[in-house]
Structure formats: structure tokens, C-alpha cells
Amino acid sequence: MIEDWQNGGFGVYVHWPFCQAKCPYCDFNSHVVAKIDHESYKSAYLFEINKKSAAISGRSVTSVFFGGGTPSLMEPDTVRAILTALKERFSFSNKAEITLEANPTSVDYTRFQEFRDAGINRLSLGVQALNDNDLRALGRLHSVEEARKAWEIAQSCFDRVSIDLIYARQNQTLRDWEEELKQALNRGFSHLSLYQLTIEDGTAFGDRHRRGRLPGLPDEGLAADMYELTQSLTSSAGLLGYEISNHAKADEASRHNLIYWKSGDFLGIGPGAHGRITLNGQRMATENQRAPTVWLNEALNSGTVGTMAPVSARDHATEVLMMGLRLAEGVDLGRISLICPDLIDPQGMSDLRDQGLIEIVGDRLIATPRGRALLNSVLVALID
Ligand SMILES: C[S@@+](CC[C@H](N)C(=O)[O-])C[C@H]1O[C@@H](n2cnc3c(N)ncnc32)[C@H](O)[C@@H]1O
Ligand code: SF4
């Protein structure tokens, strides 16, 4: 019998925690520092890979994802050393996807070729807006022109290029977003990540919002219209909305994110990285120190990195359900009941079906487009 994680496969996430500037909306584990000791960071990543791969070496890697922060500020040599270390410990599947997140500033895009030579074959570029005023309001250091240059260089260097855009921005109308999204669709990207702006506590936008100083955000109705418009324009352009915020041509979905959404196993390397690894049939959650220097000192001086704790069957099944319902293909009910037979409330499921928020197709539970937009309440009603 296969182990549960094999339904989602196995990948590696590597977190690079530094950026040139902190964007006011961002609550990722990202920091701005005057100087980075690249050699020490490289040694710490290699130590962590060595330490964490021992119990699971020999598995086949389908994806490696360098995320951040801004990993396009890494030394290409560090990226190469990490990939070499991973290849020594794991086999890589034929079409392994190796992604790096990049910012479209010149500091980043002058290195694209070196990243390709180091083994990167997919680039995810944080463009965010196609309008210079809005880029400034989002605290971005690049213009639309620089973003265009970055994606053109990226398209000449990498097999696969995706861009991120943020919508539901201050003072953005439905018409503005329609124009902007059409421009992006006309560029022929095979993958787009389109995120609705969320105002996170603890960010500069969160503070301004609390003080009433972030005017012009869309109300719920306009945000919902923008979401719907996003789904219809992308699907007319042949990009399937395979997940709430992600759209791709056939076979171009991000294999890495599919590992998360299908609850596979993933090794989480670097400051603040989380992981899920099945050891002797037990799913384990790993978590690293968030502060870069604390993680670095731990890796270089204490002989261990982060914490590891078992995930209960109920929490595991909840994760499989929560992540799987984000996908257009939904989630296998048989898989969930194998992990935790009494997780789902049959009455809740029947009510949600009557309300048109979910459907059952064969053994799959699928959130309808409206259900996916209301996923949190769907989950509350489903879980017993
Ligand atoms: C780790 S960041 C991307 C990498 C790179 N540092 C950049 O900014 O271009 C991942 C993506 O999450 C999205 N994002 C971050 N914070 C967000 C927020 N508060 N609301 C919506 N999208 C957000 C952005 O589109 C961003 O590109
Ligand atoms: S959005 Fe990207 S560049 Fe901006 S702070 Fe977050 S991780 Fe850094």
C-alpha cells in the first residue's frame, strides 16, 4: 500500500529571508539588512540539508522551490551548491521543476542566466502591478518598464516563467483591473498567480488600515466582482484556474504548489521554513526559527536545526481537506476517511451541497467556484 504522502509527491522548499526593501503589505519572513555573509548562509543551508535528509534519502524529488524573501538576491553559487547537495541525497524525477522567486529590479535580473546555469528551470516573477503609480503605492522598487525587461530576459533564459499580480488595490476600479489583466494575458504567460490584496496585521498597511489611513480599498462586493472577472478572463484566455489564485495552461500548473495542495511531503530548509515529512508511517511537522541570525547560529553551532513534532490523524486529515478544497479538482473523500474516519460531518456536507457550495463527483469532494470564494465557512461547516 502506498503511504498517504505519495498522493502528493515529495519536494523541497528553501527559504531565503532577505529583500532589498520591505513592501508595506508583506508579512512573509523577509528582512532588510546592511550586509549578508553569503558563505556562512551557504554552509548553514548545506548543514540543514545534510541533517534532515538522512532519514529519507533515496526519495524522488519532483520539485525544489527557492522562495522568500527575494531569492534572486542569493549568490548563484549558493543555489548551485544547494541543488548539488540535494542531488547527492535524492534522485530527481525527469521533469523536476526547480523554481526561483525573483523581483524585477536590475539587481535581480542581471543574474537570471547564472541562475539558469545553476539549475533553475522555472522563474516566478513578482510584478504585482502594471501601473507605475500603483507600484510606488505598493512600495515596489521597480517600474513597469523594468518589470517588462525582467520578464523578457526571463522568457529568454527559462523554460517556464510565471508572474504574480496583486489586485483589489487602493482606488482600483473593476475596469482598471480588467485592462491590466488583459495586458498580462496578452503577454502569453503560461502561468499567472493573481492574488487579492490582503491587509495583514503587523505590516505597514495593517497599521495604516487600523488608523483609517488606507483609503480606497474595495468593499466586499467589488472584491468579489474582481475575483469573478479574474476567473472568467483567465479561462477565456485558456488559463485554467486550477487553484484559488493560480491559473495555468494545460500541464503548466506549479508542481511545487501541487505538493502542498495535495498534502505531499516536503522538506523545509532555511529560516522560518515549515516542512511535512512522513517517518515510519507517522506524519511529522518541522518548523525552523524565523529570525535569520538565530537560524544561522543554530545550524552552524548547535548541531541541530528547528523542531519536529508528530501531526495527529485529525490534524493531518484536516490539512488534506483544507488544502485539497483550494484545487478545482477537489479532494478524495476515501483518502480523508482512511486518515480520520469521523472528520467530516455528513449533515454539514449535505447542507453545503444544498446551498450549492460543494459538489460530490464520484469519490471527490469539490468546492464550487462560489464555495472556493467562501472556503473558510465551507470548512467550518464540513468539519465535525
Ligand atoms: C514571497 S513574495 C514574492 C517574491 C518577491 N519577493 C516579490 O515580492 O516579487 C510572494 C507573492 O505573494 C504575494 N503577496 C505578498 N503579500 C501579499 C498580500 N498582503 N496580499 C496579496 N498578495 C501578497 C505577492 O504577489 C508576492 O509576489
Ligand atoms: S513582497 Fe517580496 S520583496 Fe516585498 S517584502 Fe515581501 S518578499 Fe520582500
CSV table of C-alpha atoms and ligand atoms in Angstrom, one decimal:
chain,number,residue,atom,x,y,z
A,1,MET,CA,0.0,0.0,0.0
A,2,ILE,CA,1.2,3.5,-0.7
A,3,GLU,CA,1.9,5.9,2.1
A,4,ASP,CA,-0.5,8.9,2.2
A,5,TRP,CA,2.1,11.5,1.3
A,6,GLN,CA,2.6,9.7,-2.1
A,7,ASN,CA,-0.7,11.1,-3.2
A,8,GLY,CA,1.1,14.5,-3.4
A,9,GLY,CA,4.7,13.5,-4.0
A,10,PHE,CA,7.9,15.0,-2.5
A,11,GLY,CA,9.6,18.3,-2.8
A,12,VAL,CA,12.0,20.7,-1.1
A,13,TYR,CA,11.3,24.3,-0.1
A,14,VAL,CA,14.3,26.6,0.5
A,15,HIS,CA,13.6,29.9,2.2
A,16,TRP,CA,15.8,33.0,1.6
A,17,PRO,CA,14.8,35.6,4.1
A,18,PHE,CA,16.3,38.9,2.7
A,19,CYS,CA,14.9,41.7,0.5
A,20,GLN,CA,16.2,45.0,-0.8
A,21,ALA,CA,13.3,46.8,0.9
A,22,LYS,CA,10.2,45.7,2.9
A,23,CYS,CA,7.0,46.1,1.0
A,24,PRO,CA,4.3,47.7,3.2
A,25,TYR,CA,1.7,44.9,2.5
A,26,CYS,CA,4.0,41.9,3.1
A,27,ASP,CA,4.0,39.6,6.1
A,28,PHE,CA,6.4,37.0,4.7
A,29,ASN,CA,9.5,36.2,6.7
A,30,SER,CA,11.6,38.8,4.9
A,31,HIS,CA,14.2,41.2,6.3
A,32,VAL,CA,16.3,44.1,5.1
A,33,VAL,CA,19.9,44.0,6.4
A,34,ALA,CA,23.1,46.0,5.5
A,35,LYS,CA,25.3,43.1,4.9
A,36,ILE,CA,24.9,39.3,4.3
A,37,ASP,CA,27.6,36.8,5.0
A,38,HIS,CA,26.8,34.6,2.0
A,39,GLU,CA,29.4,31.9,2.8
A,40,SER,CA,28.0,31.4,6.3
A,41,TYR,CA,24.5,31.1,4.9
A,42,LYS,CA,25.6,28.6,2.3
A,43,SER,CA,27.2,26.4,5.0
A,44,ALA,CA,24.1,26.6,7.1
A,45,TYR,CA,21.8,25.5,4.2
A,46,LEU,CA,24.1,22.6,3.4
A,47,PHE,CA,24.2,21.6,7.1
A,48,GLU,CA,20.4,21.6,7.3
A,49,ILE,CA,20.1,19.5,4.1
A,50,ASN,CA,22.6,17.0,5.3
A,51,LYS,CA,20.9,16.7,8.7
A,52,LYS,CA,17.3,16.5,7.5
A,53,SER,CA,17.8,14.2,4.5
A,54,ALA,CA,19.4,11.4,6.4
A,55,ALA,CA,16.2,9.6,7.3
A,56,ILE,CA,14.5,10.0,3.9
A,57,SER,CA,17.4,9.8,1.4
A,58,GLY,CA,16.7,8.0,-1.8
A,59,ARG,CA,13.2,9.6,-2.3
A,60,SER,CA,12.4,11.1,-5.7
A,61,VAL,CA,12.2,14.9,-5.8
A,62,THR,CA,9.6,16.3,-8.1
A,63,SER,CA,10.2,20.0,-7.2
A,64,VAL,CA,12.6,22.4,-5.5
A,65,PHE,CA,11.3,25.9,-4.8
A,66,PHE,CA,13.5,28.8,-3.7
A,67,GLY,CA,11.1,31.2,-2.1
A,68,GLY,CA,11.4,34.3,0.1
A,69,GLY,CA,12.1,37.0,0.8
A,70,THR,CA,13.8,37.6,-2.5
A,71,PRO,CA,15.9,34.5,-3.5
A,72,SER,CA,17.0,36.3,-6.7
A,73,LEU,CA,19.4,38.1,-4.3
A,74,MET,CA,21.1,34.8,-3.5
A,75,GLU,CA,24.5,34.2,-4.8
A,76,PRO,CA,24.0,31.8,-7.8
A,77,ASP,CA,26.8,29.7,-6.3
A,78,THR,CA,24.7,29.2,-3.2
A,79,VAL,CA,21.8,28.0,-5.3
A,80,ARG,CA,24.1,25.7,-7.2
A,81,ALA,CA,25.6,24.2,-4.0
A,82,ILE,CA,22.1,23.6,-2.5
A,83,LEU,CA,21.0,21.8,-5.7
A,84,THR,CA,24.2,19.7,-5.9
A,85,ALA,CA,23.7,18.7,-2.2
A,86,LEU,CA,20.1,17.7,-2.9
A,87,LYS,CA,21.1,15.7,-6.0
A,88,GLU,CA,23.7,13.8,-3.9
A,89,ARG,CA,21.0,12.7,-1.5
A,90,PHE,CA,17.9,12.2,-3.6
A,91,SER,CA,17.0,11.1,-7.1
A,92,PHE,CA,15.4,13.8,-9.2
A,93,SER,CA,12.4,13.0,-11.4
A,94,ASN,CA,12.9,13.5,-15.1
A,95,LYS,CA,10.8,16.7,-15.3
A,96,ALA,CA,11.8,18.0,-11.8
A,97,GLU,CA,10.6,21.6,-11.5
A,98,ILE,CA,13.2,23.9,-10.0
A,99,THR,CA,11.7,27.4,-9.3
A,100,LEU,CA,13.2,30.6,-8.0
A,101,GLU,CA,11.2,33.6,-7.0
A,102,ALA,CA,12.6,36.9,-8.3
A,103,ASN,CA,11.9,40.6,-8.1
A,104,PRO,CA,12.0,42.6,-11.4
A,105,THR,CA,14.8,45.0,-10.4
A,106,SER,CA,18.1,45.2,-12.3
A,107,VAL,CA,19.9,43.8,-9.3
A,108,ASP,CA,17.9,40.6,-9.7
A,109,TYR,CA,17.5,40.2,-13.5
A,110,THR,CA,21.2,40.6,-14.4
A,111,ARG,CA,21.7,37.3,-12.7
A,112,PHE,CA,19.0,35.2,-14.4
A,113,GLN,CA,21.4,33.5,-16.7
A,114,GLU,CA,23.6,32.5,-13.8
A,115,PHE,CA,20.6,31.0,-12.0
A,116,ARG,CA,19.7,29.0,-15.1
A,117,ASP,CA,23.2,27.7,-15.3
A,118,ALA,CA,23.0,26.7,-11.6
A,119,GLY,CA,19.9,24.5,-12.4
A,120,ILE,CA,16.8,26.8,-12.2
A,121,ASN,CA,14.3,25.9,-14.9
A,122,ARG,CA,11.3,28.0,-13.8
A,123,LEU,CA,11.1,31.6,-12.7
A,124,SER,CA,8.3,33.2,-10.6
A,125,LEU,CA,8.5,37.0,-11.0
A,126,GLY,CA,6.8,39.4,-8.6
A,127,VAL,CA,5.5,42.1,-10.9
A,128,GLN,CA,2.5,43.0,-8.7
A,129,ALA,CA,1.0,45.8,-10.9
A,130,LEU,CA,1.3,47.1,-14.4
A,131,ASN,CA,0.9,50.8,-13.4
A,132,ASP,CA,3.8,52.9,-12.1
A,133,ASN,CA,1.7,54.9,-9.5
A,134,ASP,CA,0.4,51.7,-8.0
A,135,LEU,CA,3.9,50.1,-7.9
A,136,ARG,CA,5.0,53.1,-5.9
A,137,ALA,CA,2.0,52.8,-3.6
A,138,LEU,CA,2.9,49.2,-3.0
A,139,GLY,CA,6.4,50.2,-2.1
A,140,ARG,CA,8.0,48.4,-5.0
A,141,LEU,CA,11.5,49.4,-6.2
A,142,HIS,CA,10.8,48.7,-9.9
A,143,SER,CA,8.8,50.4,-12.7
A,144,VAL,CA,6.5,48.7,-15.2
A,145,GLU,CA,9.3,49.1,-17.8
A,146,GLU,CA,11.8,47.3,-15.6
A,147,ALA,CA,9.3,44.5,-15.0
A,148,ARG,CA,8.8,44.2,-18.8
A,149,LYS,CA,12.6,43.9,-19.2
A,150,ALA,CA,12.8,41.4,-16.4
A,151,TRP,CA,10.1,39.1,-17.9
A,152,GLU,CA,11.6,39.3,-21.4
A,153,ILE,CA,15.1,38.3,-20.1
A,154,ALA,CA,13.4,35.6,-18.0
A,155,GLN,CA,11.5,34.2,-21.0
A,156,SER,CA,14.8,34.0,-23.0
A,157,CYS,CA,16.5,32.2,-20.1
A,158,PHE,CA,14.0,29.8,-18.6
A,159,ASP,CA,11.6,27.1,-19.9
A,160,ARG,CA,8.8,28.4,-17.7
A,161,VAL,CA,8.0,31.9,-16.4
A,162,SER,CA,5.1,32.9,-14.2
A,163,ILE,CA,4.3,36.4,-12.9
A,164,ASP,CA,2.5,37.5,-9.7
A,165,LEU,CA,0.0,40.3,-9.8
A,166,ILE,CA,-1.9,41.8,-6.8
A,167,TYR,CA,-5.5,43.1,-7.4
A,168,ALA,CA,-8.1,44.9,-5.3
A,169,ARG,CA,-5.6,47.6,-4.7
A,170,GLN,CA,-6.4,51.1,-3.4
A,171,ASN,CA,-8.6,53.1,-5.8
A,172,GLN,CA,-8.5,50.3,-8.4
A,173,THR,CA,-11.8,50.0,-10.3
A,174,LEU,CA,-13.2,46.9,-11.9
A,175,ARG,CA,-12.4,48.4,-15.3
A,176,ASP,CA,-8.7,49.2,-14.3
A,177,TRP,CA,-8.2,45.6,-13.2
A,178,GLU,CA,-9.8,44.3,-16.5
A,179,GLU,CA,-7.4,46.4,-18.6
A,180,GLU,CA,-4.4,45.3,-16.5
A,181,LEU,CA,-5.3,41.6,-16.5
A,182,LYS,CA,-5.9,41.7,-20.3
A,183,GLN,CA,-2.4,43.3,-20.8
A,184,ALA,CA,-0.9,40.4,-18.7
A,185,LEU,CA,-2.9,37.8,-20.7
A,186,ASN,CA,-1.7,39.3,-24.0
A,187,ARG,CA,1.9,38.6,-23.0
A,188,GLY,CA,1.3,34.9,-23.4
A,189,PHE,CA,2.5,33.7,-19.9
A,190,SER,CA,1.6,30.1,-19.3
A,191,HIS,CA,1.1,30.6,-15.6
A,192,LEU,CA,-0.2,33.6,-13.6
A,193,SER,CA,-0.6,34.0,-9.8
A,194,LEU,CA,-3.3,36.6,-9.2
A,195,TYR,CA,-3.7,37.5,-5.5
A,196,GLN,CA,-6.3,39.7,-4.0
A,197,LEU,CA,-4.6,42.2,-1.7
A,198,THR,CA,-4.9,41.1,1.9
A,199,ILE,CA,-4.3,43.6,4.7
A,200,GLU,CA,-2.1,41.7,7.2
A,201,ASP,CA,-1.7,42.6,10.9
A,202,GLY,CA,1.8,43.7,11.8
A,203,THR,CA,2.5,45.2,8.3
A,204,ALA,CA,2.8,48.9,7.5
A,205,PHE,CA,-0.5,48.6,5.5
A,206,GLY,CA,-2.1,46.8,8.5
A,207,ASP,CA,-1.1,49.7,10.8
A,208,ARG,CA,-2.3,52.4,8.3
A,209,HIS,CA,-5.6,50.5,7.9
A,210,ARG,CA,-6.2,50.3,11.6
A,211,ARG,CA,-5.7,54.1,11.8
A,212,GLY,CA,-8.1,54.7,8.9
A,213,ARG,CA,-5.2,55.9,6.7
A,214,LEU,CA,-5.5,53.4,3.9
A,215,PRO,CA,-8.4,54.8,1.8
A,216,GLY,CA,-9.9,53.5,-1.4
A,217,LEU,CA,-9.8,49.7,-0.7
A,218,PRO,CA,-12.6,47.9,-2.5
A,219,ASP,CA,-15.6,46.8,-0.5
A,220,GLU,CA,-16.5,43.0,-0.3
A,221,GLY,CA,-18.8,43.3,-3.4
A,222,LEU,CA,-16.2,44.9,-5.6
A,223,ALA,CA,-13.6,42.5,-4.4
A,224,ALA,CA,-15.9,39.5,-5.3
A,225,ASP,CA,-16.6,41.0,-8.7
A,226,MET,CA,-12.8,41.3,-9.3
A,227,TYR,CA,-12.4,37.7,-8.3
A,228,GLU,CA,-15.1,36.6,-10.7
A,229,LEU,CA,-13.8,38.7,-13.5
A,230,THR,CA,-10.3,37.2,-12.9
A,231,GLN,CA,-11.8,33.7,-13.3
A,232,SER,CA,-13.7,34.4,-16.5
A,233,LEU,CA,-10.9,36.4,-18.3
A,234,THR,CA,-8.2,33.8,-17.5
A,235,SER,CA,-10.3,30.9,-18.5
A,236,SER,CA,-11.3,32.6,-21.8
A,237,ALA,CA,-7.6,33.0,-22.4
A,238,GLY,CA,-7.0,29.3,-21.9
A,239,LEU,CA,-5.5,29.5,-18.4
A,240,LEU,CA,-7.3,27.1,-16.1
A,241,GLY,CA,-7.9,28.4,-12.6
A,242,TYR,CA,-6.6,25.2,-11.0
A,243,GLU,CA,-6.4,26.9,-7.6
A,244,ILE,CA,-8.0,29.9,-6.0
A,245,SER,CA,-5.2,32.3,-7.1
A,246,ASN,CA,-3.4,30.3,-9.7
A,247,HIS,CA,-4.1,29.9,-13.4
A,248,ALA,CA,-2.2,27.9,-15.9
A,249,LYS,CA,-2.2,26.4,-19.4
A,250,ALA,CA,-2.5,22.6,-19.6
A,251,ASP,CA,0.4,20.9,-17.9
A,252,GLU,CA,1.8,24.3,-16.7
A,253,ALA,CA,0.5,24.2,-13.1
A,254,SER,CA,3.2,24.7,-10.5
A,255,ARG,CA,4.2,21.2,-9.5
A,256,HIS,CA,5.6,22.6,-6.3
A,257,ASN,CA,2.4,24.2,-5.1
A,258,LEU,CA,0.5,21.0,-6.0
A,259,ILE,CA,2.6,19.1,-3.5
A,260,TYR,CA,1.2,21.5,-0.8
A,261,TRP,CA,-2.3,21.4,-2.0
A,262,LYS,CA,-2.3,17.6,-2.4
A,263,SER,CA,-0.6,17.3,1.0
A,264,GLY,CA,2.6,15.5,-0.1
A,265,ASP,CA,5.8,15.6,1.9
A,266,PHE,CA,8.2,18.5,1.7
A,267,LEU,CA,11.4,19.3,3.3
A,268,GLY,CA,11.5,22.9,4.6
A,269,ILE,CA,15.0,24.4,4.6
A,270,GLY,CA,16.1,27.9,5.8
A,271,PRO,CA,14.8,30.5,8.3
A,272,GLY,CA,11.2,30.1,9.3
A,273,ALA,CA,10.6,27.2,6.8
A,274,HIS,CA,8.0,24.7,7.7
A,275,GLY,CA,8.0,21.1,6.5
A,276,ARG,CA,6.0,17.9,6.5
A,277,ILE,CA,7.8,14.6,6.5
A,278,THR,CA,6.4,11.1,6.9
A,279,LEU,CA,8.7,8.9,9.0
A,280,ASN,CA,7.8,5.2,9.7
A,281,GLY,CA,4.2,6.0,8.7
A,282,GLN,CA,3.9,9.0,11.0
A,283,ARG,CA,3.5,12.5,9.5
A,284,MET,CA,5.8,14.9,11.2
A,285,ALA,CA,5.7,18.7,11.2
A,286,THR,CA,9.0,20.6,11.1
A,287,GLU,CA,9.5,24.2,11.9
A,288,ASN,CA,12.5,26.5,11.9
A,289,GLN,CA,13.5,29.6,13.8
A,290,ARG,CA,12.2,32.6,11.9
A,291,ALA,CA,15.0,35.1,12.7
A,292,PRO,CA,17.7,34.6,10.1
A,293,THR,CA,20.7,35.0,12.5
A,294,VAL,CA,19.1,32.7,15.2
A,295,TRP,CA,18.6,30.0,12.5
A,296,LEU,CA,22.1,30.6,11.2
A,297,ASN,CA,23.7,30.3,14.6
A,298,GLU,CA,21.7,27.2,15.4
A,299,ALA,CA,22.7,25.5,12.2
A,300,LEU,CA,26.4,26.4,12.5
A,301,ASN,CA,26.9,26.0,16.2
A,302,SER,CA,24.4,23.7,17.8
A,303,GLY,CA,24.4,20.7,15.6
A,304,THR,CA,20.6,20.7,15.1
A,305,VAL,CA,18.0,22.8,13.2
A,306,GLY,CA,14.4,23.6,14.2
A,307,THR,CA,11.8,21.4,15.9
A,308,MET,CA,9.9,18.3,14.8
A,309,ALA,CA,6.5,17.2,16.2
A,310,PRO,CA,4.0,14.4,15.2
A,311,VAL,CA,0.8,15.6,13.4
A,312,SER,CA,-2.3,13.9,14.8
A,313,ALA,CA,-4.5,11.9,12.4
A,314,ARG,CA,-7.3,14.5,12.8
A,315,ASP,CA,-4.9,17.5,12.0
A,316,HIS,CA,-3.5,15.5,9.1
A,317,ALA,CA,-6.9,14.8,7.6
A,318,THR,CA,-8.0,18.5,8.2
A,319,GLU,CA,-4.9,19.6,6.2
A,320,VAL,CA,-5.7,17.3,3.4
A,321,LEU,CA,-9.3,18.6,3.3
A,322,MET,CA,-8.3,22.3,3.6
A,323,MET,CA,-5.6,22.2,1.0
A,324,GLY,CA,-7.4,19.9,-1.4
A,325,LEU,CA,-10.5,22.1,-1.5
A,326,ARG,CA,-8.5,25.0,-2.9
A,327,LEU,CA,-8.0,22.9,-6.0
A,328,ALA,CA,-10.5,22.9,-8.9
A,329,GLU,CA,-10.2,19.1,-8.8
A,330,GLY,CA,-11.2,18.9,-5.1
A,331,VAL,CA,-10.1,16.1,-2.8
A,332,ASP,CA,-10.5,12.4,-2.5
A,333,LEU,CA,-13.0,11.6,0.3
A,334,GLY,CA,-11.7,8.0,0.6
A,335,ARG,CA,-8.3,9.3,1.4
A,336,ILE,CA,-9.6,11.5,4.2
A,337,SER,CA,-11.6,8.8,5.8
A,338,LEU,CA,-8.6,6.4,5.7
A,339,ILE,CA,-6.7,9.0,7.8
A,340,CYS,CA,-9.5,10.1,10.1
A,341,PRO,CA,-12.9,8.3,9.5
A,342,ASP,CA,-15.0,10.8,11.5
A,343,LEU,CA,-13.6,14.1,10.4
A,344,ILE,CA,-16.4,15.1,8.1
A,345,ASP,CA,-19.9,15.9,9.3
A,346,PRO,CA,-22.4,14.3,6.9
A,347,GLN,CA,-25.1,16.8,7.8
A,348,GLY,CA,-22.8,19.7,7.1
A,349,MET,CA,-21.8,18.2,3.8
A,350,SER,CA,-25.4,17.7,2.8
A,351,ASP,CA,-26.3,21.4,3.8
A,352,LEU,CA,-23.4,22.7,1.8
A,353,ARG,CA,-24.5,20.7,-1.2
A,354,ASP,CA,-28.0,22.1,-0.9
A,355,GLN,CA,-26.5,25.6,-0.8
A,356,GLY,CA,-24.5,24.9,-4.0
A,357,LEU,CA,-21.2,25.5,-2.2
A,358,ILE,CA,-19.8,21.9,-2.8
A,359,GLU,CA,-20.5,19.0,-5.1
A,360,ILE,CA,-19.6,15.3,-5.0
A,361,VAL,CA,-18.3,13.8,-8.2
A,362,GLY,CA,-17.5,10.1,-7.8
A,363,ASP,CA,-15.4,9.9,-4.7
A,364,ARG,CA,-14.3,13.5,-4.9
A,365,LEU,CA,-15.5,16.4,-2.8
A,366,ILE,CA,-15.2,19.6,-4.9
A,367,ALA,CA,-15.9,23.2,-3.8
A,368,THR,CA,-17.9,25.1,-6.4
A,369,PRO,CA,-16.4,28.4,-7.6
A,370,ARG,CA,-18.7,30.2,-5.1
A,371,GLY,CA,-17.7,27.7,-2.4
A,372,ARG,CA,-14.0,28.3,-3.1
A,373,ALA,CA,-14.5,32.0,-2.6
A,374,LEU,CA,-16.1,31.2,0.8
A,375,LEU,CA,-13.7,28.4,1.7
A,376,ASN,CA,-13.3,29.2,5.4
A,377,SER,CA,-17.0,29.0,6.2
A,378,VAL,CA,-17.2,25.8,4.0
A,379,LEU,CA,-14.5,24.2,6.1
A,380,VAL,CA,-16.2,25.2,9.4
A,381,ALA,CA,-19.5,23.6,8.2
A,382,LEU,CA,-17.7,20.4,7.0
A,383,ILE,CA,-15.6,19.5,9.9
A,384,ASP,CA,-17.3,17.6,12.7
B,1,LIG,C1,7.4,36.0,-1.3
B,1,LIG,S1,6.5,37.0,-2.3
B,1,LIG,C2,7.4,37.0,-3.9
B,1,LIG,C3,8.7,37.2,-4.2
B,1,LIG,C4,9.4,38.5,-4.3
B,1,LIG,N1,9.9,38.9,-3.1
B,1,LIG,C5,8.5,39.7,-4.8
B,1,LIG,O1,8.0,40.4,-4.0
B,1,LIG,O2,8.4,39.8,-6.0
B,1,LIG,C6,5.2,36.1,-2.9
B,1,LIG,C7,4.0,36.8,-3.5
B,1,LIG,O3,3.0,36.9,-2.6
B,1,LIG,C8,2.1,38.0,-3.0
B,1,LIG,N2,1.8,38.7,-1.7
B,1,LIG,C9,2.6,39.0,-0.7
B,1,LIG,N3,1.9,39.7,0.3
B,1,LIG,C10,0.6,39.8,-0.2
B,1,LIG,C11,-0.6,40.5,0.3
B,1,LIG,N4,-0.6,41.0,1.5
B,1,LIG,N5,-1.7,40.4,-0.4
B,1,LIG,C12,-1.7,39.8,-1.6
B,1,LIG,N6,-0.6,39.2,-2.2
B,1,LIG,C13,0.6,39.2,-1.5
B,1,LIG,C14,2.9,38.9,-4.0
B,1,LIG,O4,2.3,38.8,-5.2
B,1,LIG,C15,4.2,38.2,-4.0
B,1,LIG,O5,4.8,38.2,-5.3
B,2,SF4,S1,6.7,41.2,-1.3
B,2,SF4,FE1,8.6,40.2,-1.9
B,2,SF4,S2,10.1,42.0,-2.0
B,2,SF4,FE2,8.3,42.7,-0.9
B,2,SF4,S3,8.9,42.4,1.3
B,2,SF4,FE3,7.6,40.6,0.6
B,2,SF4,S4,9.1,39.1,0.0
B,2,SF4,FE4,10.2,41.1,0.0
